[in-house]
């Protein structure tokens, strides 16, 4: 066994072998090895049904799947090893309008990333699938380019490609322990000897938590049992073959939660049922290989019946074999691909529930990240750090079973799944609930999405279109802009960076200049090495060597890990986690000053408390850091307070605001108000795929301040010219829906950009969207079409911040709101 290499991949399933292949392809061939405890594919890979669905609502996963399908199509030619790719196409059925809306929304994503998808009428479905009963169908979609593959052959082909580039595979070798040495190198101990390396890639499938435990990480992966049925041959399928007819494509009835395909003249049926249990909660036995569980036909009986109804021929054949195997899951059903938190150079490629499909793209991006230091596509949807330490074993069991059962649910954009909730509660949770809050969840925190008032049911109404909550949000926006509103933002990620080296460190980490004065605030962005935006922080200077940082709640682990991994190791900079210690209440609207003034002695006048500054003030018994900023474009303050004082502050504000119209508002109202201000968000308008200039963030980028992370690459990209530019759009003649993001922007039949987000702006009374277009089309007045739920609408570029472009309300220029 080699004693030192650059990278060790652990796990010889399709996912690990693809990572090995791509690392070798990036030029590390002689310096990368894979360690597999048994034979290649002996984990989950051997028994997979081999389907390669391109369909995925996530922008990240969509691109990963697309890459895989392209790669697999070319692999045999490259390696000489067949992969058994049957490009039979893939038909998805729709039995209701919501499902069609889901397909329209999906097709928008597909279009913008270049995936071929076509819409079908029931009659067209019948032509493609003559054995399908089309009763009750409203339509469907087909992916002509996908199909299924032989997972074991695919893995062997990738292994051959990796070996041809010099990579080594050690089979029948078990990793027993992993340690990081003082030099930062990893020591991987196996039953056949030790090996040191710079990078470890964990691709251990159902063993993910066991591997994580070796390095002290609680990996948010627990598998669920998944079954599929293989039937005896059916004469009609056999006859079709004899007649030289093409193989039928994969058929998916999403509303019945199953897929069906041909297999040796018979069928394979794969249901995603309710009640499938988690398995291997503490990991499989170390010696387990080629393992299957006892089948449970009763559990999948409703899906078998649904399939019999849809494809009557399926009812006419006997069951030959049932496969019941472990399929790795995460709480949201997407894999985790990327760096582990709190550990340098430890990479996760785990939690794959569609691992045959994702392996190619996952290996590609991981190799880019490891070798070049950055991925090349936006990986937020599969980021390992999108979960936090709230994801305990019990939580994972609940959530992963739910994720499995939700594979075929309609993926509404405003969907909020119930399992594992409520989990993290701000102290004011019950008060908000009593006021009508309908909650959603982010990073484990319950957050009010909107407030049901005037007898409206206190429940959500998910839809791709404007739904019941639309009126509730309209009321919240009106009240906040005419009187005052209060929003609980306790879920914000918060931390302190302090110490002798804090200023120099942070100055290097962000592209803006840090606030100079104590109490000063600045919006700052951490770029990646390629000049794309990785993180956004509101930074408050607390003293000469202490800074308070606020960022998106959902990105807590990601943002904090990004900082911590780059801190100097000499003790001159300290990181303090403050998320759970501080609550945040946002008070906004023209009456906010009057209300706040009733509960504090601080001078809140324009002169005494300037916009974009902060002060330590007192409210009741609480010491509060009041920051005069907000995300909704109104006069207002973010009140950051010790969490134990939250309800005291909450009650004082509502008492003081009773005659000034203070009412709560929720996240959805905040989101429409931020659109009216063209405020960007990480993960949509701000992404590593766009340079900071392409996201039109120049006022926050100070290239003349000295060096900062990503500066050189950013300047090089500027020199090369922006490929795309961020715009605000107004959409004409639409009255029941708004852009949801990922909508294609079209001119003369050509896709010229994509919307990143959208919604209705209640204050400007317009349907708005933000998006990226070719620079020559980015000027106000430029017109083209936007596709929303399958229809084209006129879109016109308008100037940024259609609501209050001069920020007069935020600044309260007339000083009238005293
Ligand atoms: C019934 C069923 C049907 C499926 N159908 C499909 C499908 O149609 N399409 C699709 O895309 N996906 C499908 N899947 C999912 C797919 O099988 C998995 O996502 C995929 O196989 C995961 O591959 P992997 O490499 O991550 O894991 P695995 O194949 O499980 O590989 C992990 C490997 O790591 C090794 N290992 C673990 N610990 C150690 C250690 N300490 N030392 C050395 N080696 C170690 C194991 O021995 C194992 O070989 C299906 C799954 C099931 C259960």
mmCIF file of C-alpha atoms in Angstrom, residues 414 438 449-453 456-457 459-478 668-670 672 675-676 734-740 758-768:
data_model
loop_
_atom_site.group_PDB
_atom_site.id
_atom_site.type_symbol
_atom_site.label_atom_id
_atom_site.label_comp_id
_atom_site.label_asym_id
_atom_site.label_seq_id
_atom_site.Cartn_x
_atom_site.Cartn_y
_atom_site.Cartn_z
ATOM 1 C CA UNK A 414 -43.764 27.607 -0.290
ATOM 2 C CA UNK A 438 -48.430 30.538 10.350
ATOM 3 C CA UNK A 449 -44.288 33.215 7.355
ATOM 4 C CA UNK A 450 -47.463 35.280 7.600
ATOM 5 C CA UNK A 451 -50.315 36.094 9.974
ATOM 6 C CA UNK A 452 -53.848 34.829 9.498
ATOM 7 C CA UNK A 453 -56.200 37.526 10.751
ATOM 8 C CA UNK A 456 -58.850 33.399 8.143
ATOM 9 C CA UNK A 457 -57.706 29.823 8.844
ATOM 10 C CA UNK A 459 -52.810 27.439 8.033
ATOM 11 C CA UNK A 460 -50.720 27.632 4.929
ATOM 12 C CA UNK A 461 -52.028 27.254 1.411
ATOM 13 C CA UNK A 462 -49.155 26.062 -0.774
ATOM 14 C CA UNK A 463 -49.321 26.866 -4.428
ATOM 15 C CA UNK A 464 -47.275 27.851 -7.462
ATOM 16 C CA UNK A 465 -49.657 30.786 -7.812
ATOM 17 C CA UNK A 466 -50.887 33.573 -5.571
ATOM 18 C CA UNK A 467 -52.825 31.770 -2.872
ATOM 19 C CA UNK A 468 -54.676 32.486 0.369
ATOM 20 C CA UNK A 469 -51.702 34.030 2.084
ATOM 21 C CA UNK A 470 -51.472 36.679 -0.626
ATOM 22 C CA UNK A 471 -54.172 38.841 1.039
ATOM 23 C CA UNK A 472 -52.615 38.356 4.463
ATOM 24 C CA UNK A 473 -49.257 39.545 3.157
ATOM 25 C CA UNK A 474 -50.927 42.515 1.450
ATOM 26 C CA UNK A 475 -52.334 43.605 4.828
ATOM 27 C CA UNK A 476 -48.996 43.179 6.591
ATOM 28 C CA UNK A 477 -47.163 45.265 3.972
ATOM 29 C CA UNK A 478 -49.815 47.990 4.068
ATOM 30 C CA UNK A 668 -43.240 36.528 3.093
ATOM 31 C CA UNK A 669 -44.066 40.215 3.578
ATOM 32 C CA UNK A 670 -40.370 40.880 4.159
ATOM 33 C CA UNK A 672 -41.882 41.113 -1.232
ATOM 34 C CA UNK A 675 -37.882 42.819 -3.954
ATOM 35 C CA UNK A 676 -39.307 46.322 -4.188
ATOM 36 C CA UNK A 734 -50.185 38.876 -14.980
ATOM 37 C CA UNK A 735 -52.749 38.551 -12.237
ATOM 38 C CA UNK A 736 -52.674 35.102 -10.657
ATOM 39 C CA UNK A 737 -48.987 34.233 -10.342
ATOM 40 C CA UNK A 738 -45.526 35.773 -10.121
ATOM 41 C CA UNK A 739 -42.034 34.692 -11.093
ATOM 42 C CA UNK A 740 -40.681 32.149 -8.621
ATOM 43 C CA UNK A 758 -39.914 37.348 -7.998
ATOM 44 C CA UNK A 759 -43.173 38.264 -6.354
ATOM 45 C CA UNK A 760 -45.808 40.912 -6.136
ATOM 46 C CA UNK A 761 -44.736 44.334 -4.882
ATOM 47 C CA UNK A 762 -47.706 45.577 -2.872
ATOM 48 C CA UNK A 763 -46.346 49.080 -2.312
ATOM 49 C CA UNK A 764 -45.641 49.651 -6.009
ATOM 50 C CA UNK A 765 -48.532 47.418 -7.112
ATOM 51 C CA UNK A 766 -46.525 45.574 -9.710
ATOM 52 C CA UNK A 767 -45.412 42.041 -10.350
ATOM 53 C CA UNK A 768 -41.629 42.232 -9.977
#
